[in-house]
XYZ file of C-alpha atoms in Angstrom:
728
model
C -183.537 -135.403 119.893
C -184.090 -131.748 119.013
C -180.424 -130.862 118.655
C -180.417 -130.332 114.868
C -183.516 -128.183 114.999
C -182.135 -126.071 117.842
C -178.760 -125.622 116.152
C -180.398 -124.508 112.902
C -182.645 -122.164 114.859
C -179.645 -120.745 116.669
C -177.776 -120.104 113.405
C -180.715 -118.265 111.924
C -181.198 -116.367 115.160
C -177.584 -115.183 115.051
C -178.120 -113.846 111.544
C -181.355 -112.127 112.605
C -179.646 -110.619 115.634
C -176.943 -109.163 113.403
C -179.456 -107.774 110.919
C -181.752 -106.356 113.602
C -179.179 -103.820 114.703
C -179.289 -102.229 111.278
C -182.863 -102.825 110.171
C -185.166 -102.489 113.163
C -186.440 -98.994 113.738
C -186.759 -97.616 117.230
C -190.247 -97.468 118.653
C -191.190 -94.152 120.198
C -191.237 -94.030 123.964
C -194.834 -93.527 124.792
C -196.796 -93.287 127.968
C -199.735 -94.799 126.113
C -200.930 -94.903 122.531
C -202.035 -91.297 122.892
C -199.937 -89.593 125.585
C -196.489 -88.170 124.928
C -195.155 -86.777 128.188
C -192.016 -84.651 128.101
C -189.103 -86.220 130.040
C -188.904 -83.480 132.709
C -192.638 -83.632 133.309
C -192.562 -87.421 133.488
C -189.663 -87.302 135.928
C -191.531 -84.819 138.119
C -194.682 -86.917 138.147
C -192.670 -90.038 138.973
C -190.868 -88.278 141.831
C -193.980 -86.703 143.317
C -192.921 -83.164 142.373
C -195.607 -80.523 141.749
C -196.708 -80.076 138.120
C -199.014 -77.406 136.666
C -200.846 -77.974 133.388
C -201.215 -75.070 130.959
C -203.581 -74.801 128.022
C -202.552 -73.992 124.461
C -205.701 -72.338 123.069
C -204.577 -69.138 124.758
C -201.525 -69.306 122.466
C -203.318 -70.129 119.227
C -206.606 -68.253 119.665
C -206.367 -66.021 122.742
C -203.619 -63.537 121.823
C -201.899 -62.152 118.722
C -198.406 -63.178 117.673
C -195.735 -62.638 119.026
C -197.248 -61.709 122.409
C -198.887 -65.128 122.599
C -195.631 -67.082 122.333
C -193.758 -64.650 124.586
C -196.503 -64.946 127.197
C -196.466 -68.743 126.994
C -192.719 -68.755 127.666
C -193.042 -66.291 130.530
C -195.913 -68.223 132.113
C -193.835 -71.424 132.095
C -190.992 -69.502 133.730
C -193.345 -68.179 136.428
C -194.629 -71.667 137.198
C -191.049 -72.924 137.525
C -189.958 -69.949 139.650
C -192.888 -70.575 142.009
C -191.878 -74.145 142.713
C -193.604 -76.363 140.111
C -192.902 -77.929 136.728
C -194.878 -76.397 133.820
C -196.635 -78.733 131.375
C -198.235 -76.964 128.428
C -200.572 -79.318 126.575
C -201.364 -79.555 122.853
C -202.312 -82.113 120.194
C -199.418 -82.667 117.809
C -198.976 -85.354 115.144
C -201.656 -87.657 116.498
C -200.493 -87.519 120.137
C -201.388 -85.553 123.253
C -198.176 -83.734 124.132
C -197.835 -82.897 127.813
C -194.937 -80.491 128.060
C -193.953 -78.597 124.890
C -190.707 -77.518 123.321
C -190.103 -73.935 122.232
C -190.580 -75.088 118.654
C -193.995 -76.454 119.577
C -194.982 -73.107 121.087
C -193.951 -71.366 117.880
C -195.963 -73.801 115.727
C -199.054 -73.053 117.785
C -198.625 -69.308 117.835
C -196.929 -68.011 114.678
C -199.975 -68.393 112.449
C -198.208 -70.380 109.743
C -200.274 -73.497 110.329
C -203.968 -74.065 110.882
C -204.549 -74.813 114.545
C -207.799 -76.502 115.572
C -209.367 -75.409 118.832
C -209.911 -78.751 120.598
C -212.260 -79.441 123.490
C -213.189 -82.936 124.667
C -215.596 -83.236 121.704
C -212.860 -82.530 119.158
C -209.896 -84.450 120.534
C -210.516 -87.835 118.911
C -211.081 -86.244 115.499
C -207.989 -84.031 115.754
C -205.790 -86.893 116.942
C -207.027 -89.431 114.424
C -206.458 -86.993 111.544
C -203.084 -85.917 112.973
C -204.066 -82.263 112.958
C -202.404 -79.561 115.012
C -204.704 -78.909 117.963
C -204.731 -76.399 120.804
C -206.535 -77.610 123.905
C -209.294 -75.592 125.518
C -210.009 -75.687 129.236
C -212.027 -78.907 128.863
C -209.454 -80.526 126.563
C -206.590 -79.552 128.859
C -208.406 -80.895 131.916
C -208.986 -84.222 130.213
C -205.358 -84.530 129.072
C -203.998 -83.394 132.446
C -206.050 -86.005 134.255
C -204.863 -88.712 131.834
C -201.275 -87.732 132.610
C -201.862 -87.557 136.372
C -201.677 -83.763 136.768
C -204.031 -82.258 139.340
C -203.640 -78.473 138.961
C -204.188 -76.416 135.835
C -203.741 -72.664 135.271
C -205.561 -70.676 132.615
C -206.935 -67.200 131.956
C -210.639 -67.760 132.426
C -213.127 -70.556 132.052
C -215.938 -70.705 129.530
C -219.493 -70.589 130.718
C -223.108 -70.073 129.799
C -223.337 -67.634 126.906
C -225.756 -64.780 126.904
C -229.006 -65.831 125.319
C -228.357 -69.495 126.103
C -232.048 -69.929 126.856
C -232.539 -69.676 123.082
C -229.228 -70.989 121.710
C -228.316 -73.635 124.344
C -224.744 -72.337 124.014
C -223.021 -73.649 127.120
C -219.260 -74.175 127.243
C -217.951 -77.723 127.500
C -215.657 -76.387 130.248
C -218.538 -76.528 132.711
C -219.478 -80.156 132.078
C -215.797 -81.125 132.146
C -215.488 -79.517 135.558
C -218.333 -81.729 136.713
C -216.606 -85.002 135.746
C -212.822 -84.528 135.773
C -210.865 -84.115 139.049
C -208.557 -81.274 138.072
C -208.376 -77.903 139.835
C -208.683 -74.963 137.409
C -207.024 -71.768 138.613
C -208.501 -68.870 136.645
C -209.720 -65.270 136.831
C -213.318 -66.484 136.938
C -215.392 -66.594 133.785
C -215.081 -64.083 130.988
C -217.449 -61.135 131.444
C -218.784 -61.651 127.890
C -220.713 -64.581 129.392
C -223.865 -64.835 131.480
C -222.145 -65.096 134.857
C -225.209 -65.764 137.080
C -226.235 -68.695 134.868
C -222.619 -69.906 134.784
C -222.472 -70.132 138.574
C -225.862 -71.849 138.653
C -224.654 -74.400 136.115
C -221.511 -75.101 138.129
C -223.656 -75.664 141.213
C -225.776 -78.148 139.285
C -222.611 -79.990 138.253
C -221.446 -80.198 141.876
C -218.340 -78.089 141.236
C -216.905 -76.156 144.227
C -216.198 -72.527 143.298
C -213.593 -70.899 145.526
C -212.837 -67.173 145.530
C -209.129 -66.866 146.263
C -208.021 -63.859 148.314
C -209.627 -61.390 150.690
C -213.014 -61.141 148.975
C -215.614 -63.816 148.306
C -216.809 -61.991 145.187
C -216.572 -64.076 142.015
C -214.195 -62.247 139.621
C -215.229 -61.437 136.068
C -211.972 -61.944 134.182
C -210.899 -58.351 133.413
C -212.724 -57.053 136.472
C -212.355 -57.961 140.125
C -216.066 -57.420 140.556
C -219.097 -59.229 139.183
C -221.594 -58.509 141.933
C -221.871 -62.292 142.482
C -220.729 -64.199 145.542
C -218.678 -67.386 145.293
C -219.834 -70.183 147.605
C -216.420 -70.393 149.273
C -213.473 -68.093 150.050
C -209.941 -69.244 150.809
C -206.950 -66.965 151.293
C -203.916 -69.231 151.138
C -202.575 -71.825 148.708
C -202.290 -74.365 151.545
C -206.035 -74.057 152.226
C -206.875 -74.715 148.586
C -204.505 -77.703 148.527
C -206.201 -79.145 151.612
C -209.594 -78.777 149.928
C -208.323 -80.609 146.863
C -206.835 -83.379 148.983
C -210.090 -83.799 150.879
C -212.061 -83.831 147.642
C -209.903 -86.756 146.486
C -210.233 -88.575 149.807
C -214.000 -88.396 149.364
C -213.575 -90.169 146.039
C -215.270 -87.322 144.147
C -214.618 -87.035 140.425
C -215.427 -83.348 139.943
C -213.038 -80.490 139.357
C -212.690 -77.332 141.420
C -212.752 -73.701 140.233
C -210.216 -71.494 142.007
C -211.186 -67.950 140.994
C -208.335 -65.446 141.401
C -209.103 -61.728 140.832
C -206.977 -59.817 138.351
C -204.161 -57.851 140.073
C -205.286 -54.427 141.241
C -202.934 -52.450 139.013
C -204.394 -54.070 135.895
C -208.032 -53.867 136.980
C -208.263 -50.085 136.524
C -209.021 -50.339 132.817
C -211.945 -52.686 133.461
C -214.628 -50.030 132.765
C -213.208 -49.233 129.342
C -212.785 -52.923 128.628
C -216.405 -53.652 129.622
C -217.626 -50.971 127.213
C -215.501 -52.468 124.455
C -216.945 -55.903 125.259
C -220.521 -54.658 124.909
C -219.717 -53.115 121.545
C -217.994 -56.330 120.411
C -221.012 -58.386 121.500
C -223.338 -56.284 119.383
C -221.018 -56.696 116.413
C -220.829 -60.490 116.844
C -224.635 -60.709 116.941
C -224.893 -58.648 113.792
C -222.329 -60.849 111.995
C -223.763 -64.117 113.343
C -220.554 -65.259 115.040
C -221.432 -68.187 117.341
C -220.061 -71.320 118.977
C -216.380 -71.866 119.566
C -215.489 -69.000 117.205
C -217.291 -66.444 119.379
C -214.721 -66.022 122.154
C -211.635 -65.532 119.889
C -213.637 -63.043 117.776
C -214.745 -61.045 120.814
C -211.301 -60.965 122.424
C -209.720 -59.770 119.196
C -212.269 -56.968 118.810
C -211.858 -55.950 122.447
C -208.079 -55.691 122.024
C -208.583 -53.465 118.981
C -211.179 -51.236 120.685
C -209.070 -50.789 123.868
C -205.849 -50.044 122.054
C -204.201 -53.110 123.544
C -205.168 -52.415 127.164
C -207.237 -55.589 127.338
C -204.299 -57.619 126.009
C -202.020 -56.297 128.739
C -204.677 -57.083 131.348
C -205.144 -60.565 129.899
C -201.411 -61.288 130.057
C -201.214 -60.005 133.629
C -204.053 -62.163 134.933
C -202.719 -65.290 133.211
C -199.309 -64.789 134.821
C -200.913 -64.185 138.216
C -203.021 -67.343 137.897
C -199.935 -69.356 136.958
C -198.116 -68.134 140.060
C -201.036 -69.036 142.366
C -201.496 -72.428 140.650
C -197.827 -73.252 141.138
C -198.095 -72.429 144.846
C -201.179 -74.629 145.191
C -199.520 -77.538 143.382
C -196.431 -77.207 145.591
C -198.589 -77.238 148.722
C -200.511 -80.243 147.436
C -197.275 -82.121 146.768
C -196.060 -81.392 150.297
C -199.214 -83.058 151.645
C -198.374 -86.422 150.139
C -197.562 -86.122 146.448
C -198.351 -83.836 143.550
C -201.164 -86.157 142.581
C -202.969 -85.787 145.901
C -206.086 -84.524 144.100
C -206.174 -87.534 141.809
C -207.960 -90.694 142.872
C -205.081 -92.696 141.424
C -203.121 -94.755 143.948
C -199.648 -93.429 144.668
C -196.635 -95.097 146.215
C -193.942 -93.690 148.458
C -190.771 -92.735 146.564
C -188.671 -93.399 149.667
C -188.621 -97.117 148.882
C -187.290 -96.569 145.347
C -183.646 -96.700 144.330
C -182.051 -94.500 141.699
C -181.299 -97.379 139.326
C -184.523 -99.043 138.186
C -185.446 -102.679 137.854
C -185.977 -103.431 134.152
C -188.544 -106.096 133.269
C -188.694 -107.222 129.637
C -191.333 -109.432 128.066
C -195.075 -109.899 127.842
C -197.883 -107.528 128.788
C -201.324 -108.926 128.104
C -204.984 -108.983 128.951
C -205.808 -111.937 131.191
C -209.273 -113.482 130.938
C -209.757 -115.866 133.857
C -212.790 -118.200 133.875
C -213.707 -120.436 136.789
C -216.406 -123.098 136.884
C -218.732 -122.753 139.878
C -217.962 -125.104 142.736
C -221.600 -125.987 143.310
C -221.540 -128.391 140.362
C -221.014 -131.378 142.614
C -220.422 -133.976 139.924
C -217.601 -132.023 138.362
C -216.069 -130.707 141.581
C -214.939 -134.222 142.502
C -213.284 -134.819 139.135
C -209.508 -134.235 138.882
C -208.861 -130.897 137.171
C -206.762 -132.329 134.356
C -209.691 -134.470 133.256
C -212.341 -131.761 133.345
C -212.335 -131.083 129.624
C -212.730 -134.776 128.832
C -215.944 -135.124 130.795
C -219.142 -135.150 128.825
C -220.823 -132.793 131.250
C -218.151 -130.114 130.789
C -217.397 -130.504 127.096
C -219.035 -128.650 124.192
C -221.380 -126.572 126.318
C -221.433 -123.632 128.700
C -221.394 -123.747 132.486
C -222.169 -121.299 135.293
C -219.078 -119.653 136.646
C -217.104 -116.461 137.056
C -215.204 -114.613 134.337
C -212.692 -111.986 135.415
C -210.651 -109.720 133.137
C -207.426 -108.041 134.264
C -204.115 -106.725 133.008
C -201.578 -109.550 132.912
C -198.695 -111.043 130.983
C -195.651 -112.592 132.655
C -193.340 -109.556 132.550
C -196.171 -107.175 133.406
C -197.179 -109.322 136.376
C -193.585 -109.450 137.616
C -193.122 -105.698 137.152
C -196.452 -104.961 138.833
C -195.645 -107.107 141.869
C -192.184 -105.557 142.208
C -193.643 -102.048 141.822
C -196.302 -102.622 144.468
C -193.611 -103.951 146.802
C -191.596 -100.736 146.446
C -189.210 -101.384 143.570
C -188.804 -98.859 140.763
C -189.881 -101.336 138.081
C -189.894 -100.290 134.420
C -191.656 -102.489 131.860
C -190.413 -103.031 128.295
C -193.138 -104.748 126.241
C -195.082 -104.623 122.970
C -198.738 -103.565 122.819
C -201.157 -103.387 119.937
C -202.718 -100.111 118.909
C -206.078 -101.455 119.977
C -208.541 -101.218 122.875
C -206.686 -103.868 124.881
C -203.383 -102.036 124.473
C -205.003 -98.808 125.627
C -206.358 -100.588 128.728
C -202.942 -102.033 129.618
C -201.102 -98.730 129.216
C -203.770 -96.772 131.086
C -203.676 -99.229 133.995
C -199.880 -99.012 134.283
C -200.147 -95.238 134.122
C -202.805 -95.313 136.845
C -200.386 -97.183 139.069
C -197.672 -94.619 138.508
C -195.359 -96.940 136.600
C -192.878 -95.683 134.004
C -194.274 -96.646 130.605
C -191.867 -94.843 128.298
C -190.594 -98.111 126.878
C -193.813 -99.685 125.786
C -193.586 -100.392 122.057
C -196.426 -100.245 119.521
C -195.367 -102.280 116.449
C -198.462 -101.388 114.385
C -199.241 -103.331 111.203
C -202.290 -104.929 112.761
C -200.406 -106.412 115.724
C -202.821 -107.422 118.485
C -202.224 -106.949 122.180
C -201.462 -110.332 123.770
C -204.376 -112.171 125.412
C -204.179 -115.065 127.873
C -207.509 -116.861 128.278
C -207.505 -119.373 131.149
C -210.098 -121.865 132.369
C -209.947 -122.885 136.013
C -211.787 -125.674 137.748
C -213.903 -125.294 140.892
C -210.875 -125.489 143.207
C -209.014 -122.746 141.308
C -206.453 -124.944 139.548
C -205.721 -124.334 135.878
C -207.517 -126.699 133.490
C -206.507 -125.223 130.129
C -205.554 -121.924 128.536
C -205.306 -120.272 125.128
C -202.508 -117.742 124.617
C -202.413 -115.274 121.716
C -198.839 -114.037 122.157
C -197.557 -113.309 118.640
C -196.884 -109.644 119.397
C -194.243 -110.526 121.992
C -191.911 -111.651 119.236
C -192.090 -108.173 117.719
C -190.339 -106.468 120.625
C -187.269 -104.984 118.971
C -183.709 -105.343 120.301
C -183.255 -101.635 119.672
C -186.095 -100.825 122.088
C -184.244 -102.840 124.724
C -180.990 -101.040 123.951
C -182.727 -97.683 124.418
C -184.072 -98.764 127.795
C -180.620 -99.839 128.980
C -179.036 -96.669 127.645
C -181.554 -94.386 129.367
C -182.029 -96.233 132.652
C -178.761 -98.048 133.406
C -180.642 -100.666 135.466
C -179.070 -102.500 138.383
C -181.150 -105.611 137.717
C -183.120 -106.943 134.761
C -185.656 -109.712 134.346
C -186.536 -111.084 130.927
C -189.261 -113.621 130.242
C -189.194 -116.271 127.522
C -192.045 -114.727 125.519
C -189.707 -112.424 123.595
C -187.602 -113.459 120.604
C -184.123 -114.920 120.855
C -182.559 -111.727 119.372
C -184.298 -109.749 122.130
C -182.837 -112.087 124.776
C -179.382 -111.842 123.165
C -179.582 -108.055 123.308
C -180.730 -108.144 126.929
C -177.860 -110.391 128.017
C -175.199 -108.369 126.198
C -176.543 -105.028 127.391
C -176.724 -106.318 130.962
C -173.139 -107.552 130.747
C -171.936 -104.144 129.575
C -173.808 -102.284 132.321
C -173.087 -104.749 135.144
C -176.753 -105.613 135.709
C -177.976 -108.772 137.427
C -180.017 -110.931 135.014
C -182.977 -113.080 136.068
C -184.626 -115.281 133.446
C -188.255 -116.361 133.813
C -188.790 -119.458 131.592
C -192.575 -118.859 131.207
C -193.554 -122.241 129.691
C -192.119 -125.586 128.561
C -192.205 -124.714 124.811
C -190.496 -121.341 125.381
C -188.094 -122.065 128.232
C -185.245 -123.030 125.898
C -185.189 -119.592 124.245
C -182.501 -118.477 126.682
C -180.385 -121.488 125.714
C -180.683 -120.535 122.038
C -179.581 -117.009 122.985
C -176.574 -118.328 124.901
C -175.666 -120.534 121.918
C -175.837 -117.516 119.588
C -173.507 -115.565 121.864
C -171.145 -118.544 122.241
C -170.876 -119.042 118.481
C -170.328 -115.338 117.889
C -167.345 -115.458 120.289
C -168.623 -112.251 121.870
C -168.183 -113.731 125.355
C -165.701 -116.390 126.388
C -167.854 -117.916 129.128
C -171.608 -117.699 128.647
C -172.205 -119.135 132.138
C -171.574 -115.640 133.516
C -174.481 -114.036 131.634
C -177.591 -115.256 133.493
C -177.425 -115.028 137.270
C -180.734 -116.640 138.232
C -183.519 -118.611 136.562
C -186.947 -119.290 138.036
C -188.499 -122.348 136.315
C -191.160 -124.736 137.525
C -190.242 -128.444 137.623
C -191.396 -129.145 134.053
C -189.479 -126.151 132.633
C -186.435 -127.203 134.661
C -186.606 -130.683 133.113
C -186.830 -129.346 129.552
C -184.023 -126.828 130.067
C -181.785 -129.553 131.476
C -182.440 -131.792 128.436
C -181.881 -128.964 125.939
C -178.696 -127.736 127.632
C -177.265 -131.237 127.234
C -178.388 -131.473 123.610
C -176.745 -128.135 122.790
C -173.550 -129.029 124.661
C -173.919 -125.996 126.897
C -173.312 -128.307 129.858
C -171.044 -131.353 129.854
C -172.918 -134.112 131.612
C -175.392 -135.274 134.215
C -174.569 -135.990 137.850
C -174.148 -139.590 138.850
C -177.015 -141.511 140.395
C -174.945 -141.872 143.557
C -174.552 -138.101 143.854
C -178.267 -137.540 143.377
C -179.101 -140.282 145.861
C -176.766 -138.858 148.470
C -178.299 -135.376 148.249
C -181.823 -136.829 148.248
C -181.136 -138.331 151.687
C -181.043 -134.837 153.115
C -183.978 -133.587 151.008
C -186.354 -136.546 151.021
C -189.285 -134.313 150.086
C -187.618 -133.285 146.811
C -188.040 -135.488 143.754
C -184.781 -136.986 142.561
C -185.377 -135.623 139.048
C -185.467 -132.072 140.433
C -182.140 -132.619 142.195
C -180.588 -134.148 139.063
C -181.756 -131.291 136.815
C -180.568 -128.643 139.283
C -177.108 -130.189 139.372
C -177.054 -130.521 135.567
C -177.790 -126.832 135.023
C -175.638 -125.494 137.879
C -172.515 -124.886 135.717
C -174.619 -122.699 133.394
C -177.015 -121.054 135.864
C -175.432 -120.628 139.298
C -178.682 -119.770 141.092
C -181.974 -121.507 140.394
C -185.265 -121.101 142.230
C -187.692 -123.874 141.239
C -191.374 -123.155 141.793
C -192.951 -126.346 143.150
C -196.476 -125.086 143.816
C -197.970 -126.710 146.902
C -194.547 -128.194 147.740
C -192.858 -124.794 148.096
C -189.608 -124.199 146.239
C -186.241 -125.821 145.581
C -183.146 -123.644 145.507
C -179.583 -124.194 144.339
C -176.785 -121.649 144.708
C -172.997 -121.665 145.144
C -171.326 -122.409 148.442
C -169.872 -119.248 150.043
C -166.570 -121.088 150.542
C -166.347 -122.666 147.091
C -168.301 -121.134 144.202
C -167.988 -124.333 142.161
C -169.751 -126.370 144.835
C -173.557 -126.227 144.747
C -175.828 -126.237 147.773
C -179.432 -127.456 147.327
C -182.236 -126.535 149.736
C -185.962 -127.090 150.003
C -188.073 -124.047 150.970
C -191.152 -125.192 152.827
C -194.464 -123.929 151.403
C -196.912 -121.446 152.863
C -200.588 -122.384 152.739
C -203.308 -120.067 151.371
C -206.511 -119.591 153.342
C -208.480 -120.007 150.099
C -207.769 -120.588 146.416
C -209.272 -118.137 143.955
C -206.775 -118.164 141.099
C -203.381 -119.830 140.708
C -202.337 -118.133 137.465
C -200.265 -115.282 138.874
C -198.653 -116.982 141.869
C -195.361 -117.795 140.156
C -195.048 -114.341 138.615
C -195.790 -112.715 141.977
C -193.090 -114.868 143.578
C -190.524 -113.742 141.006
C -191.586 -110.109 141.329
C -191.169 -110.329 145.100
C -187.709 -111.873 144.783
C -186.674 -109.098 142.397
C -188.120 -106.373 144.619
C -185.993 -107.604 147.521
C -182.850 -107.806 145.387
C -183.558 -104.364 143.957
C -184.156 -102.576 147.237
C -181.039 -104.141 148.773
C -178.349 -103.060 146.340
C -175.572 -104.685 148.400
C -176.841 -108.103 147.244
C -175.743 -107.422 143.649
C -172.018 -107.242 142.852
C -170.622 -104.612 140.425
C -170.477 -107.260 137.667
C -174.155 -108.161 138.218
C -173.544 -111.458 139.994
C -175.415 -112.189 143.187
C -173.548 -111.615 146.422
C -175.614 -113.340 149.083
C -175.238 -116.317 151.357
C -177.550 -119.315 150.927
C -179.400 -118.359 154.113
C -180.075 -114.879 152.719
C -181.431 -116.322 149.469
C -183.635 -118.754 151.378
C -185.078 -115.894 153.418
C -185.769 -113.895 150.261
C -187.587 -116.838 148.645
C -189.545 -117.626 151.809
C -190.695 -114.021 152.099
C -191.543 -113.915 148.394
C -193.943 -116.807 148.901
C -196.207 -114.373 150.742
C -196.758 -112.457 147.495
C -197.612 -115.752 145.757
C -200.113 -116.661 148.466
C -201.789 -113.263 148.197
C -202.139 -113.821 144.434
C -203.700 -117.251 144.983
C -206.211 -115.707 147.378
C -207.192 -113.058 144.819
C -208.977 -113.133 141.453
C -206.224 -110.784 140.248
C -203.085 -112.376 138.838
C -201.163 -110.018 141.127
C -202.879 -109.111 144.383
C -203.782 -105.466 144.723
C -203.111 -105.860 148.455
C -199.348 -105.959 147.855
C -197.470 -103.020 149.379
C -193.908 -102.321 150.552
C -194.696 -103.858 153.981
C -196.551 -106.952 152.719
C -193.542 -109.274 152.941
C -192.780 -108.202 156.512
C -196.024 -109.509 157.975
C -196.074 -112.707 160.017
C-alpha cells in the first residue's frame, strides 16, 4: 500500500546520502556546549588517571614574556614527570579549553592579543563574546570541577585585601573555595593581602586550610613565614589525598587549601621582596589601582624593584606546587580514581573493554507525568480510554511530574554504561538549556561525550512528554524530535574512525542517510549492528536504508548488514509488511508452518510467529519486546544457519509499577552490555556467534534491567551496576 511512497523516499534518500558526504560539515567533538577537553586529558579522566588543573592567569598577567610561557611549559612537564596529566585551562573562542596546545600558551603569553582575566563572574561574558580569557583561581576551580578534575596547582590564592573594611575588596577565590570541591595547592596567599582576615574568611566559608610539610605555619607566598597558624598540618601527599577522599565521602561541596611553603633556597630573598611589596602598595594607593588590576600591577612593580629576584622566587614556588599537586593527584587516583574528591559517581574501568560500544540516535529530556491513583473513578478505567473520559479531559489533575535525561539512544547507552560497558553516545543536542542539562548529566556519569553534535540554527534539544495513568501505563505522549534528523553522517564517520567500535546500536530516530552511513561503516570495521525500531512510524527507516544500499550496489547481500533488531510486536508487524512491500523479503510463511510452530509456543500470538519468520531472511536475530508477556526470540540454528529457531522468554514480574517508558530501552542496553563485555560472542565480521541457549540467557538477564526501570521513576534505573544482572 505504501510501496510507491517508500520507493520514492528511498530514491531521494540515496541522493541525499551521496550529497551529504560532500556538503555536511563536521560537528566539533565537544564534551558539552562549553567544555573542550584535550584528547589526552579526556583519556586520562576516562581511565581514572590522575590529572592536575593549571591556571592561565599566571601566564597572561602573572609574569612577563617569555618567562611566562617557558614557565607554563616547564610546569606541565613537572606535573607529567611526577605522575599526573597536566591540564592548563583557558577560555578560547567561546569554549572552556581544558588542556592547551603550545600555540594556545603562546597566544596567552606573548602579548599580541588582549587577554581578559576571568573569574567566575567574568566567564559567561568572556565566553559569549568569544574573547580570549585567562582563568583565575576561581575560574580555574569552576572549570576543573565541570571537567571532573579534583586537584589544581597555582602560585598563590587571592584573599582579603588590605583595607577591605572600607573597600569590601575580597577575592572571588575565597568564595569559590567555599562552594567548589577542588583542592588548590598553593604557596598560601600573597603577602600583599591581609592574611589574618583571609584565614578568618576561609574559616567562615568552611574551607579546610592545610599546611603541607614540617611546619603548621601558613606560608605567605614569597615567604615561608606569616606568623599565622594553619588549622591543620599534613606532611605527605597520601595524607592530603585521604583528607580529600573523606571530604567527598562526607558529601561536602567545599574546596581545600593545601599551603606549601616556598623552597628554602628561594625564600632567602623574602625580606627584600617584602620591602619591595610595601613600596609597591604605597604606589598603587597613590595611583588608585584597585580590583582585579591590583595584583598584576603589584607583582610587576615588585619584579622591577627586586631586579627579578621576585620573579625567580615566583617561578620556583609554582614549580614546587605543581610537583606536590601531581603527587597528591596520583595518591588520590590510587585510592579509587582520580576523581575521588569529586562527588560525581565513578565506575570501575576493569569492566570496560578497549573497543567501545557505539550508540547512535536520540538524546532528549523526558517529562513523565502520572495521574494520582487515589482518583478512584479514573483508576478503574482502561488506560487507553483515559483521555476520552470527561473527568480527565480539558482540565488538570493531581499527580506527579518527573523530569529526567532520556531519549532512546541515550537510555540504551546509559543502561549499558551503568552495567559496565564502555558506551559512547552519538546524538544531536540544541545549544539550549536542555542540551546543557543532557551533556552535563552524561559528563557527571563519566561517559564519553566527544561525539555529541550541536547543529545550531535554532535547533531544539529533543523533548519527550509522556502522560501515564494511575497504574503507570502510558496513556499518550508528545515527542519533539526534529533535531534527531540533523545528526550528520560525517559525525558518525568520525566516531567510527576514532573509536573502531566492536558493536553499534542505532535507533530509528535518525535520518535514513545516517542509518546508511552507520551500516556501511560497521561493515567496513566488522562491528555488530543492533537496530532499535523506536516506534511504528519510524521502524521502517532501516528498511529504507537497506533499499538505498541495495540500489547503489554497494553490497551484494543486504541481509548481512543488521545482525539484530529489537522491536515490539506492533513495530515487528509494520516492519514485516514494509519488507514485503519493498521486496526485501520474498514471501510469508505458510499457515501450516505457523500453526506447527505455534503448537510448541502456545503463549505466542500467531502473528508474532508469522512476522518473525517473514523477517528472518533479512534479520537473522530478532528479540521482540512483549511487555508483560516477556519476549519472543528468533535466531539461526547452530547446525543450519538458514533454519530459524523461535523461543518464548518468560517474563519477570515487577514488585511495583512506577514508569514503563524506559523498560524496553533498558532491556536493549542490558543485551548490548552483555554482548560488549563478552567479545567472544561477536565474530570478526560483526555477526553474532552464540547458541540459542546463550541468547536466551542474555535476554532473560536483561529483563532484570527492564524491571528495575519499571520500578523507578527514571527511564533507566540509577540502581543499575555491573553486578545488577547477576542477582537472583
